[in-house]
């Protein structure tokens, strides 16, 4: 029988005889417990750790430090790249974005500061104790035993203190802490707005680049077809080497443009991954770990400019943030100016100590005190005045920041509306222009075949078609981006801007 089986049998035997061993004297009980503990340790060393539970039987949970969400690329089925639409990206960003998590932690920190400030309203209880010994003749200079005897000394004190007047300093500090806590909520909302705008910018950029990539591929296909046809005409003596070279130059330029677009898509994916809190890992992977799904559709937008300006003044969180900070700084300035006002506290305390007149060590005498105690800082080297001036300057600076932000918000709303209207007009004009450009390419190719046109006409028509498609796509991108910028300016999220059908916000 090996050691593992021996230890298991020993444990079973000791457990079965537990009641019998407990009937003996208490030292046997300690001996039993010691043997049982030693058996458990030896068994753990011999048997080893328990086998892990199968992954299928464990309920998966996500910790706070885990940077990957449950629907992240790591949780996708093997061989499949997860597909995210705009709503899923927004949910992931709200859950995993590190800037948002930092602001959540800042809110908790400000809550702690508020609790600290409110602590001045409650009584404080202090308990002290001491014990010491003394010897009048530590070096035995005399023959007296009384002088060489160690004398004990002890005492305890419990004191309760309640502030009843602080020149309103405590109240002002509490008000300032409360305003700063409220301000942090507005800062949290501002970070969310900025993060969602950055997310939509990268999301729309990827969609834009994907459409441009398809347009570039179609252009390359047209140029390759025209190049083959010109080579055939050249062999038949109906074209020139110059025409072939011109097509080859344009084809090479368009292929370089396609490479640039593909690289831009990877860069936008990397930026979007950072916003979503998704890591590609340390492996040199050149492909994104997820894909996005959406269209650059054009939703209807009916909110007029005056209403948008009014909403931005009342809803923009940065304005409320600076307003709260200005008021908090004003309360702090009042608290600092109250530093030269007398503080009055109500106190009561109980002292207990040994009685030095009695030889017994635990003979004690008690004393109770209650009353008022005050403190008046007559001169502090203008410390309170300097701090008050500093807080007043912070107040004025936050007021100026609020006005500057208000001016920026109004400008942002007006610029967004201008871009929105411009994009809408370009979209309307390019719808028919794309059809005309496609017809122009077809006619230019037909003219070359019949001898009424040149290859330059085909090249120019192809470039015009590509430009018309890119202008229309870019206008859609600018339209959606202008709506996203208005959402940030107003701090109001409209309906989904990637709906399949047009709708009114």
CSV table of C-alpha atoms in Angstrom, one decimal:
chain,number,residue,atom,x,y,z
A,1,UNK,CA,0.0,0.0,0.0
A,2,UNK,CA,1.5,3.3,-1.0
A,3,UNK,CA,1.7,6.5,1.2
A,4,UNK,CA,-1.3,8.0,-0.4
A,5,UNK,CA,-3.6,5.1,0.6
A,6,UNK,CA,-2.1,4.9,4.1
A,7,UNK,CA,-2.8,8.6,4.8
A,8,UNK,CA,-6.4,8.3,3.5
A,9,UNK,CA,-7.0,5.2,5.8
A,10,UNK,CA,-5.5,7.1,8.7
A,11,UNK,CA,-7.8,10.0,8.2
A,12,UNK,CA,-10.9,7.8,8.0
A,13,UNK,CA,-9.8,6.0,11.2
A,14,UNK,CA,-9.3,9.2,13.1
A,15,UNK,CA,-12.6,10.7,12.0
A,16,UNK,CA,-14.5,7.5,13.1
A,17,UNK,CA,-12.8,7.6,16.5
A,18,UNK,CA,-13.3,11.3,17.0
A,19,UNK,CA,-16.0,10.9,19.7
A,20,UNK,CA,-14.0,8.4,21.6
A,21,UNK,CA,-10.9,10.5,21.7
A,22,UNK,CA,-12.9,13.5,22.9
A,23,UNK,CA,-13.9,11.7,26.0
A,24,UNK,CA,-10.3,11.7,27.3
A,25,UNK,CA,-8.5,14.5,29.0
A,26,UNK,CA,-8.1,17.8,27.1
A,27,UNK,CA,-4.4,17.3,26.2
A,28,UNK,CA,-5.5,14.3,24.1
A,29,UNK,CA,-7.9,16.6,22.3
A,30,UNK,CA,-5.1,18.9,21.3
A,31,UNK,CA,-3.0,15.9,20.3
A,32,UNK,CA,-5.9,14.6,18.1
A,33,UNK,CA,-6.3,18.0,16.4
A,34,UNK,CA,-2.6,18.2,15.8
A,35,UNK,CA,-2.5,14.7,14.2
A,36,UNK,CA,-5.5,15.5,12.1
A,37,UNK,CA,-4.1,18.8,10.9
A,38,UNK,CA,-0.7,17.1,10.1
A,39,UNK,CA,-2.6,14.4,8.2
A,40,UNK,CA,-4.4,16.9,6.1
A,41,UNK,CA,-1.1,18.7,5.2
A,42,UNK,CA,0.6,15.4,4.3
A,43,UNK,CA,-2.4,14.3,2.3
A,44,UNK,CA,-2.4,17.6,0.4
A,45,UNK,CA,1.3,17.2,-0.4
A,46,UNK,CA,1.0,13.5,-1.5
A,47,UNK,CA,-2.4,13.6,-3.2
A,48,UNK,CA,-1.7,17.0,-4.8
A,49,UNK,CA,-4.2,19.7,-5.6
A,50,UNK,CA,-7.7,18.9,-6.7
A,51,UNK,CA,-8.4,18.5,-10.4
A,52,UNK,CA,-9.7,21.6,-12.1
A,53,UNK,CA,-13.4,21.7,-12.9
A,54,UNK,CA,-14.1,21.3,-16.6
A,55,UNK,CA,-14.6,24.5,-18.5
A,56,UNK,CA,-18.1,23.5,-19.5
A,57,UNK,CA,-19.2,23.2,-15.9
A,58,UNK,CA,-17.9,26.6,-14.8
A,59,UNK,CA,-20.1,29.6,-15.1
A,60,UNK,CA,-18.0,32.3,-16.9
A,61,UNK,CA,-17.8,35.6,-15.2
A,62,UNK,CA,-15.9,38.8,-16.1
A,63,UNK,CA,-13.8,40.7,-13.6
A,64,UNK,CA,-13.3,44.4,-13.5
A,65,UNK,CA,-9.7,44.2,-14.6
A,66,UNK,CA,-10.6,42.1,-17.7
A,67,UNK,CA,-10.2,44.4,-20.6
A,68,UNK,CA,-12.1,42.2,-23.0
A,69,UNK,CA,-15.9,42.1,-22.9
A,70,UNK,CA,-17.9,38.9,-23.1
A,71,UNK,CA,-18.6,39.5,-26.8
A,72,UNK,CA,-15.0,40.5,-27.6
A,73,UNK,CA,-12.9,38.8,-30.3
A,74,UNK,CA,-11.5,36.4,-27.7
A,75,UNK,CA,-15.0,35.0,-27.0
A,76,UNK,CA,-15.9,34.5,-30.7
A,77,UNK,CA,-16.1,31.0,-32.1
A,78,UNK,CA,-12.9,29.6,-33.4
A,79,UNK,CA,-12.2,30.8,-37.0
A,80,UNK,CA,-14.9,33.5,-36.9
A,81,UNK,CA,-14.3,37.2,-36.6
A,82,UNK,CA,-16.9,39.0,-34.5
A,83,UNK,CA,-19.1,41.5,-36.3
A,84,UNK,CA,-20.1,44.7,-34.5
A,85,UNK,CA,-22.7,47.3,-35.5
A,86,UNK,CA,-22.9,50.8,-34.1
A,87,UNK,CA,-25.1,50.0,-31.2
A,88,UNK,CA,-22.8,47.1,-30.1
A,89,UNK,CA,-19.8,49.3,-30.4
A,90,UNK,CA,-21.5,51.9,-28.2
A,91,UNK,CA,-22.3,49.4,-25.6
A,92,UNK,CA,-18.8,48.0,-25.6
A,93,UNK,CA,-17.3,51.5,-25.2
A,94,UNK,CA,-19.6,52.3,-22.3
A,95,UNK,CA,-18.5,49.1,-20.6
A,96,UNK,CA,-14.8,48.9,-21.4
A,97,UNK,CA,-13.5,52.4,-22.3
A,98,UNK,CA,-10.7,53.2,-19.9
A,99,UNK,CA,-11.3,57.0,-19.9
A,100,UNK,CA,-14.9,56.3,-18.8
A,101,UNK,CA,-13.6,54.0,-16.0
A,102,UNK,CA,-11.2,56.6,-14.9
A,103,UNK,CA,-14.0,59.1,-14.5
A,104,UNK,CA,-16.0,56.6,-12.6
A,105,UNK,CA,-13.1,56.2,-10.2
A,106,UNK,CA,-12.9,60.0,-9.9
A,107,UNK,CA,-16.6,60.2,-8.9
A,108,UNK,CA,-15.8,57.7,-6.1
A,109,UNK,CA,-12.8,59.8,-5.0
A,110,UNK,CA,-15.0,62.9,-4.8
A,111,UNK,CA,-17.6,61.0,-2.8
A,112,UNK,CA,-14.8,60.2,-0.3
A,113,UNK,CA,-13.8,63.8,-0.1
A,114,UNK,CA,-17.5,64.7,0.6
A,115,UNK,CA,-17.6,62.1,3.4
A,116,UNK,CA,-14.4,63.6,4.9
A,117,UNK,CA,-15.9,67.1,4.8
A,118,UNK,CA,-19.2,65.9,6.5
A,119,UNK,CA,-17.2,64.2,9.3
A,120,UNK,CA,-16.8,67.7,10.9
A,121,UNK,CA,-20.5,67.7,11.7
A,122,UNK,CA,-20.3,64.6,13.9
A,123,UNK,CA,-18.7,64.2,17.3
A,124,UNK,CA,-15.3,62.6,17.6
A,125,UNK,CA,-14.5,60.0,20.2
A,126,UNK,CA,-10.8,59.6,21.3
A,127,UNK,CA,-9.6,56.9,23.6
A,128,UNK,CA,-6.1,56.9,25.1
A,129,UNK,CA,-4.3,54.6,27.5
A,130,UNK,CA,-0.9,54.5,29.1
A,131,UNK,CA,1.1,52.2,31.4
A,132,UNK,CA,4.6,52.7,32.7
A,133,UNK,CA,6.9,51.7,35.5
A,134,UNK,CA,9.5,53.8,37.5
A,135,UNK,CA,12.3,53.0,39.9
A,136,UNK,CA,13.7,55.6,42.3
A,137,UNK,CA,17.0,53.8,42.7
A,138,UNK,CA,17.7,52.0,39.4
A,139,UNK,CA,21.4,51.4,40.3
A,140,UNK,CA,20.8,50.3,43.9
A,141,UNK,CA,22.8,53.1,45.4
A,142,UNK,CA,21.1,52.6,48.7
A,143,UNK,CA,20.3,49.6,50.8
A,144,UNK,CA,16.6,50.4,51.0
A,145,UNK,CA,14.3,47.9,49.2
A,146,UNK,CA,11.6,50.5,49.0
A,147,UNK,CA,13.7,52.8,46.8
A,148,UNK,CA,14.7,49.9,44.5
A,149,UNK,CA,11.1,48.7,44.1
A,150,UNK,CA,9.4,49.1,40.7
A,151,UNK,CA,6.4,51.4,40.9
A,152,UNK,CA,3.6,51.0,38.3
A,153,UNK,CA,1.6,53.9,36.8
A,154,UNK,CA,-1.3,53.7,34.4
A,155,UNK,CA,-4.2,55.8,33.1
A,156,UNK,CA,-7.0,55.9,30.5
A,157,UNK,CA,-9.0,58.7,28.9
A,158,UNK,CA,-12.1,58.8,26.8
A,159,UNK,CA,-12.9,62.2,25.3
A,160,UNK,CA,-15.9,63.3,23.1
A,161,UNK,CA,-15.6,66.5,21.1
A,162,UNK,CA,-18.3,68.2,19.1
A,163,UNK,CA,-17.7,71.3,17.0
A,164,UNK,CA,-20.5,73.9,17.7
A,165,UNK,CA,-19.0,77.0,15.9
A,166,UNK,CA,-16.3,77.2,13.2
A,167,UNK,CA,-17.1,80.5,11.6
A,168,UNK,CA,-19.2,78.5,9.1
A,169,UNK,CA,-15.9,77.0,7.8
A,170,UNK,CA,-17.2,73.5,8.1
A,171,UNK,CA,-20.4,74.2,6.3
A,172,UNK,CA,-18.6,76.0,3.4
A,173,UNK,CA,-16.2,73.1,3.0
A,174,UNK,CA,-19.1,70.6,2.9
A,175,UNK,CA,-20.8,72.7,0.3
A,176,UNK,CA,-17.6,72.9,-1.7
A,177,UNK,CA,-17.1,69.1,-1.5
A,178,UNK,CA,-20.7,68.5,-2.6
A,179,UNK,CA,-20.4,70.8,-5.6
A,180,UNK,CA,-17.2,69.2,-6.7
A,181,UNK,CA,-18.8,65.8,-6.4
A,182,UNK,CA,-21.7,67.0,-8.6
A,183,UNK,CA,-19.2,68.6,-11.0
A,184,UNK,CA,-17.5,65.2,-11.4
A,185,UNK,CA,-20.7,63.7,-12.7
A,186,UNK,CA,-20.9,66.4,-15.4
A,187,UNK,CA,-17.2,65.7,-16.3
A,188,UNK,CA,-18.1,62.0,-16.5
A,189,UNK,CA,-20.9,62.8,-19.0
A,190,UNK,CA,-18.6,65.0,-21.0
A,191,UNK,CA,-16.1,62.1,-21.3
A,192,UNK,CA,-18.9,59.8,-22.4
A,193,UNK,CA,-20.0,62.3,-25.1
A,194,UNK,CA,-16.4,62.8,-26.4
A,195,UNK,CA,-15.8,59.0,-26.4
A,196,UNK,CA,-18.9,58.3,-28.3
A,197,UNK,CA,-18.1,61.0,-30.8
A,198,UNK,CA,-14.6,59.6,-31.3
A,199,UNK,CA,-16.2,56.1,-31.7
A,200,UNK,CA,-18.6,57.3,-34.4
A,201,UNK,CA,-15.9,59.2,-36.2
A,202,UNK,CA,-13.7,56.0,-36.5
A,203,UNK,CA,-16.8,53.9,-37.2
A,204,UNK,CA,-17.9,56.1,-40.1
A,205,UNK,CA,-14.3,56.4,-41.3
A,206,UNK,CA,-14.1,52.7,-41.7
A,207,UNK,CA,-17.3,52.6,-43.6
A,208,UNK,CA,-16.1,55.4,-45.8
A,209,UNK,CA,-12.8,53.8,-46.5
A,210,UNK,CA,-14.5,50.5,-47.3
A,211,UNK,CA,-16.7,52.1,-49.9
A,212,UNK,CA,-13.7,54.0,-51.3
A,213,UNK,CA,-11.9,50.7,-51.5
A,214,UNK,CA,-14.7,49.1,-53.5
A,215,UNK,CA,-14.8,52.2,-55.8
A,216,UNK,CA,-11.0,51.9,-56.2
A,217,UNK,CA,-11.3,48.2,-57.1
A,218,UNK,CA,-14.0,49.0,-59.7
A,219,UNK,CA,-11.7,51.7,-61.2
A,220,UNK,CA,-8.8,49.3,-61.3
A,221,UNK,CA,-11.0,46.8,-63.0
A,222,UNK,CA,-12.0,49.3,-65.6
A,223,UNK,CA,-8.4,50.4,-66.2
A,224,UNK,CA,-7.3,46.8,-66.5
A,225,UNK,CA,-10.0,46.1,-69.0
A,226,UNK,CA,-9.1,49.2,-71.0
A,227,UNK,CA,-5.4,48.3,-70.8
A,228,UNK,CA,-6.1,44.8,-72.3
A,229,UNK,CA,-8.2,46.4,-75.1
A,230,UNK,CA,-5.5,49.0,-75.9
A,231,UNK,CA,-2.9,46.2,-76.1
A,232,UNK,CA,-5.1,44.3,-78.6
A,233,UNK,CA,-5.6,47.5,-80.6
A,234,UNK,CA,-1.9,48.2,-80.5
A,235,UNK,CA,-1.1,44.7,-81.9
A,236,UNK,CA,-3.7,45.4,-84.6
A,237,UNK,CA,-2.0,48.7,-85.4
A,238,UNK,CA,-5.0,50.8,-84.2
A,239,UNK,CA,-3.4,52.3,-81.1
A,240,UNK,CA,-0.1,53.7,-79.9
A,241,UNK,CA,2.4,52.9,-77.2
A,242,UNK,CA,1.6,56.3,-75.6
A,243,UNK,CA,-2.0,55.2,-74.9
A,244,UNK,CA,-0.8,52.0,-73.2
A,245,UNK,CA,1.7,53.9,-71.0
A,246,UNK,CA,-1.0,56.5,-69.9
A,247,UNK,CA,-3.3,53.7,-68.8
A,248,UNK,CA,-0.5,51.9,-67.0
A,249,UNK,CA,0.5,55.1,-65.1
A,250,UNK,CA,-3.1,55.7,-64.0
A,251,UNK,CA,-3.5,52.0,-63.1
A,252,UNK,CA,-0.4,52.1,-60.9
A,253,UNK,CA,-1.6,55.3,-59.2
A,254,UNK,CA,-5.0,53.7,-58.5
A,255,UNK,CA,-3.3,50.6,-57.1
A,256,UNK,CA,-1.2,52.8,-54.8
A,257,UNK,CA,-4.4,54.6,-53.7
A,258,UNK,CA,-6.0,51.2,-52.9
A,259,UNK,CA,-3.0,50.3,-50.7
A,260,UNK,CA,-3.4,53.7,-48.9
A,261,UNK,CA,-7.1,53.0,-48.3
A,262,UNK,CA,-6.4,49.6,-46.9
A,263,UNK,CA,-3.8,51.0,-44.5
A,264,UNK,CA,-6.3,53.7,-43.4
A,265,UNK,CA,-8.8,51.0,-42.6
A,266,UNK,CA,-6.3,49.2,-40.3
A,267,UNK,CA,-5.4,52.5,-38.6
A,268,UNK,CA,-9.1,53.3,-38.0
A,269,UNK,CA,-9.6,49.8,-36.6
A,270,UNK,CA,-6.7,50.3,-34.2
A,271,UNK,CA,-8.2,53.6,-33.0
A,272,UNK,CA,-11.6,52.0,-32.6
A,273,UNK,CA,-10.1,49.1,-30.7
A,274,UNK,CA,-8.6,51.6,-28.2
A,275,UNK,CA,-12.0,53.3,-27.7
A,276,UNK,CA,-13.8,49.9,-27.2
A,277,UNK,CA,-11.1,48.6,-24.9
A,278,UNK,CA,-10.3,45.7,-27.1
A,279,UNK,CA,-6.6,44.6,-27.5
A,280,UNK,CA,-5.2,42.9,-30.6
A,281,UNK,CA,-2.7,41.2,-28.4
A,282,UNK,CA,1.1,41.2,-28.7
A,283,UNK,CA,1.3,38.9,-31.7
A,284,UNK,CA,2.3,40.8,-34.9
A,285,UNK,CA,-1.2,40.5,-36.4
A,286,UNK,CA,-1.8,42.8,-39.4
A,287,UNK,CA,-5.5,42.2,-39.5
A,288,UNK,CA,-8.1,43.6,-37.1
A,289,UNK,CA,-9.6,41.3,-34.5
A,290,UNK,CA,-13.2,42.3,-35.4
A,291,UNK,CA,-15.2,43.7,-38.2
A,292,UNK,CA,-18.0,46.3,-38.3
A,293,UNK,CA,-21.3,46.3,-40.0
A,294,UNK,CA,-23.2,49.3,-41.1
A,295,UNK,CA,-24.1,51.7,-44.0
A,296,UNK,CA,-23.6,55.4,-44.6
A,297,UNK,CA,-27.4,55.9,-44.9
A,298,UNK,CA,-28.8,59.4,-44.7
A,299,UNK,CA,-31.4,59.9,-41.9
A,300,UNK,CA,-33.7,62.9,-41.9
A,301,UNK,CA,-32.8,65.7,-39.5
A,302,UNK,CA,-35.3,68.4,-38.6
A,303,UNK,CA,-33.9,70.1,-35.5
A,304,UNK,CA,-33.5,73.7,-36.4
A,305,UNK,CA,-30.4,75.9,-35.5
A,306,UNK,CA,-32.0,78.1,-32.7
A,307,UNK,CA,-33.3,75.0,-30.9
A,308,UNK,CA,-30.0,73.3,-31.1
A,309,UNK,CA,-28.2,76.4,-29.8
A,310,UNK,CA,-30.6,76.6,-26.8
A,311,UNK,CA,-30.2,72.9,-26.0
A,312,UNK,CA,-26.4,73.2,-26.1
A,313,UNK,CA,-26.5,76.0,-23.5
A,314,UNK,CA,-28.7,74.1,-21.1
A,315,UNK,CA,-27.4,70.5,-21.7
A,316,UNK,CA,-23.7,70.7,-22.4
A,317,UNK,CA,-22.0,69.1,-19.4
A,318,UNK,CA,-18.8,71.1,-19.6
A,319,UNK,CA,-20.8,74.3,-18.9
A,320,UNK,CA,-22.3,72.8,-15.8
A,321,UNK,CA,-18.9,71.4,-14.8
A,322,UNK,CA,-17.2,74.8,-14.7
A,323,UNK,CA,-20.2,76.4,-13.0
A,324,UNK,CA,-20.0,73.9,-10.2
A,325,UNK,CA,-16.3,74.3,-9.8
A,326,UNK,CA,-16.7,78.1,-9.7
A,327,UNK,CA,-19.3,77.8,-6.9
A,328,UNK,CA,-17.1,75.3,-5.0
A,329,UNK,CA,-14.1,77.6,-5.2
A,330,UNK,CA,-16.2,80.5,-3.8
A,331,UNK,CA,-17.2,78.3,-0.8
A,332,UNK,CA,-13.6,77.3,-0.3
A,333,UNK,CA,-12.6,81.0,-0.3
A,334,UNK,CA,-15.2,81.7,2.4
A,335,UNK,CA,-13.9,78.8,4.5
A,336,UNK,CA,-10.3,80.1,4.2
A,337,UNK,CA,-11.3,83.6,5.3
A,338,UNK,CA,-12.9,82.1,8.4
A,339,UNK,CA,-9.6,80.7,9.6
A,340,UNK,CA,-9.0,83.7,11.8
A,341,UNK,CA,-12.4,83.4,13.5
A,342,UNK,CA,-12.5,81.6,16.9
A,343,UNK,CA,-13.5,77.9,16.9
A,344,UNK,CA,-15.6,76.6,19.8
A,345,UNK,CA,-16.0,72.9,20.6
A,346,UNK,CA,-18.1,71.2,23.2
A,347,UNK,CA,-16.3,68.4,25.0
A,348,UNK,CA,-16.6,65.8,27.8
A,349,UNK,CA,-14.0,63.4,29.0
A,350,UNK,CA,-13.5,60.7,31.6
A,351,UNK,CA,-10.0,60.0,33.1
A,352,UNK,CA,-9.2,56.9,35.1
A,353,UNK,CA,-5.7,56.3,36.6
A,354,UNK,CA,-4.1,54.5,39.5
A,355,UNK,CA,-4.1,56.2,42.9
A,356,UNK,CA,-0.5,57.1,43.8
A,357,UNK,CA,-1.5,57.3,47.5
A,358,UNK,CA,-2.4,53.6,47.7
A,359,UNK,CA,0.1,50.8,47.2
A,360,UNK,CA,-2.2,48.5,45.2
A,361,UNK,CA,-1.6,48.7,41.5
A,362,UNK,CA,-5.3,48.5,40.5
A,363,UNK,CA,-6.5,51.0,43.0
A,364,UNK,CA,-7.9,53.7,40.8
A,365,UNK,CA,-9.4,57.2,40.9
A,366,UNK,CA,-11.7,58.6,38.2
A,367,UNK,CA,-12.3,62.2,37.0
A,368,UNK,CA,-15.1,63.6,34.8
A,369,UNK,CA,-14.8,66.9,32.9
A,370,UNK,CA,-17.2,68.7,30.5
A,371,UNK,CA,-17.3,72.1,29.1
A,372,UNK,CA,-16.3,74.4,26.2
A,373,UNK,CA,-12.9,74.8,24.6
A,374,UNK,CA,-12.0,77.3,22.0
A,375,UNK,CA,-9.2,78.1,19.6
A,376,UNK,CA,-8.4,81.5,18.1
A,377,UNK,CA,-5.7,81.7,15.4
A,378,UNK,CA,-4.8,85.4,16.1
A,379,UNK,CA,-2.1,85.6,13.4
A,380,UNK,CA,-1.1,83.0,10.8
A,381,UNK,CA,1.3,85.0,8.6
A,382,UNK,CA,-1.6,85.7,6.2
A,383,UNK,CA,-1.9,82.0,5.4
A,384,UNK,CA,-5.7,82.1,5.4
A,385,UNK,CA,-5.8,85.3,3.3
A,386,UNK,CA,-3.4,83.8,0.7
A,387,UNK,CA,-5.5,80.6,0.4
A,388,UNK,CA,-8.6,82.7,0.0
A,389,UNK,CA,-7.1,84.7,-2.8
A,390,UNK,CA,-6.0,81.5,-4.5
A,391,UNK,CA,-9.6,80.1,-4.4
A,392,UNK,CA,-11.1,83.3,-5.6
A,393,UNK,CA,-8.7,83.2,-8.5
A,394,UNK,CA,-9.8,79.6,-9.2
A,395,UNK,CA,-13.4,80.8,-9.1
A,396,UNK,CA,-12.8,83.6,-11.7
A,397,UNK,CA,-10.8,81.2,-13.9
A,398,UNK,CA,-13.7,78.6,-13.9
A,399,UNK,CA,-16.1,81.4,-14.8
A,400,UNK,CA,-13.9,82.4,-17.7
A,401,UNK,CA,-13.6,78.8,-18.8
A,402,UNK,CA,-17.3,78.4,-18.8
A,403,UNK,CA,-17.7,81.5,-21.0
A,404,UNK,CA,-15.0,80.2,-23.3
A,405,UNK,CA,-16.6,76.8,-23.5
A,406,UNK,CA,-20.0,78.4,-24.2
A,407,UNK,CA,-18.5,80.3,-27.1
A,408,UNK,CA,-16.8,77.2,-28.5
A,409,UNK,CA,-20.1,75.2,-28.2
A,410,UNK,CA,-22.0,77.8,-30.1
A,411,UNK,CA,-19.4,77.8,-32.8
A,412,UNK,CA,-19.3,74.0,-32.9
A,413,UNK,CA,-23.1,73.9,-33.4
A,414,UNK,CA,-23.0,76.5,-36.2
A,415,UNK,CA,-20.2,74.7,-38.0
A,416,UNK,CA,-21.9,71.4,-37.6
A,417,UNK,CA,-25.1,72.8,-39.2
A,418,UNK,CA,-23.1,74.3,-42.0
A,419,UNK,CA,-21.4,71.0,-42.7
A,420,UNK,CA,-24.7,69.2,-42.4
A,421,UNK,CA,-26.4,71.5,-45.0
A,422,UNK,CA,-23.4,71.3,-47.3
A,423,UNK,CA,-23.2,67.5,-47.2
A,424,UNK,CA,-26.9,67.3,-47.9
A,425,UNK,CA,-26.6,69.5,-51.0
A,426,UNK,CA,-23.6,67.5,-52.3
A,427,UNK,CA,-25.5,64.3,-51.8
A,428,UNK,CA,-28.5,65.6,-53.8
A,429,UNK,CA,-26.3,66.9,-56.7
A,430,UNK,CA,-24.1,63.8,-56.9
A,431,UNK,CA,-27.0,61.3,-57.2
A,432,UNK,CA,-27.6,62.2,-60.9
A,433,UNK,CA,-24.0,63.1,-61.5
A,434,UNK,CA,-22.9,59.5,-60.8
A,435,UNK,CA,-25.3,58.3,-63.4
A,436,UNK,CA,-24.0,60.8,-65.9
A,437,UNK,CA,-20.4,59.8,-65.1
A,438,UNK,CA,-21.2,56.1,-65.7
A,439,UNK,CA,-22.8,56.9,-69.0
A,440,UNK,CA,-19.8,59.1,-69.9
A,441,UNK,CA,-17.4,56.1,-69.4
A,442,UNK,CA,-19.6,53.9,-71.6
A,443,UNK,CA,-19.7,56.5,-74.4
A,444,UNK,CA,-16.0,57.2,-74.2
A,445,UNK,CA,-15.2,53.5,-74.6
A,446,UNK,CA,-17.6,53.3,-77.6
A,447,UNK,CA,-16.1,56.3,-79.2
A,448,UNK,CA,-12.6,54.7,-79.0
A,449,UNK,CA,-13.9,51.6,-80.7
A,450,UNK,CA,-15.5,53.6,-83.5
A,451,UNK,CA,-12.5,55.9,-83.9
A,452,UNK,CA,-14.2,59.1,-82.7
A,453,UNK,CA,-12.4,59.3,-79.4
A,454,UNK,CA,-9.0,58.7,-77.7
A,455,UNK,CA,-7.8,56.8,-74.8
A,456,UNK,CA,-7.4,60.1,-72.9
A,457,UNK,CA,-11.2,60.5,-73.0
A,458,UNK,CA,-11.6,57.0,-71.5
A,459,UNK,CA,-9.1,57.8,-68.7
A,460,UNK,CA,-10.7,61.2,-67.9
A,461,UNK,CA,-14.2,59.6,-67.9
A,462,UNK,CA,-13.0,56.9,-65.5
A,463,UNK,CA,-11.4,59.3,-63.2
A,464,UNK,CA,-14.5,61.5,-63.2
A,465,UNK,CA,-16.6,58.5,-62.3
A,466,UNK,CA,-14.4,57.6,-59.4
A,467,UNK,CA,-14.3,61.2,-58.2
A,468,UNK,CA,-18.1,61.5,-58.4
A,469,UNK,CA,-18.6,58.3,-56.3
A,470,UNK,CA,-16.0,59.4,-53.7
A,471,UNK,CA,-17.6,62.9,-53.4
A,472,UNK,CA,-21.0,61.3,-52.8
A,473,UNK,CA,-19.6,58.9,-50.2
A,474,UNK,CA,-17.6,61.5,-48.5
A,475,UNK,CA,-20.7,63.7,-48.3
A,476,UNK,CA,-22.6,60.9,-46.6
A,477,UNK,CA,-19.7,60.6,-44.1
A,478,UNK,CA,-19.7,64.3,-43.4
A,479,UNK,CA,-23.4,64.3,-42.9
A,480,UNK,CA,-23.3,61.6,-40.3
A,481,UNK,CA,-20.3,63.1,-38.7
A,482,UNK,CA,-22.0,66.5,-38.4
A,483,UNK,CA,-24.9,64.8,-36.7
A,484,UNK,CA,-22.5,63.0,-34.3
A,485,UNK,CA,-20.9,66.4,-33.5
A,486,UNK,CA,-24.3,67.9,-32.8
A,487,UNK,CA,-25.0,65.0,-30.5
A,488,UNK,CA,-21.9,65.8,-28.5
A,489,UNK,CA,-22.6,69.6,-28.5
A,490,UNK,CA,-26.1,69.1,-27.3
A,491,UNK,CA,-25.3,66.1,-25.1
A,492,UNK,CA,-28.3,64.4,-26.5
A,493,UNK,CA,-28.2,61.2,-28.5
A,494,UNK,CA,-30.5,61.1,-31.5
A,495,UNK,CA,-31.9,58.0,-33.0
A,496,UNK,CA,-29.7,55.5,-34.7
A,497,UNK,CA,-28.0,57.2,-37.6
A,498,UNK,CA,-27.2,54.0,-39.4
A,499,UNK,CA,-30.9,52.9,-40.0
A,500,UNK,CA,-31.7,51.4,-43.3
A,501,UNK,CA,-34.6,53.8,-43.9
A,502,UNK,CA,-34.7,57.5,-43.5
A,503,UNK,CA,-36.5,58.7,-40.4
A,504,UNK,CA,-37.0,61.9,-38.5
A,505,UNK,CA,-35.0,62.8,-35.3
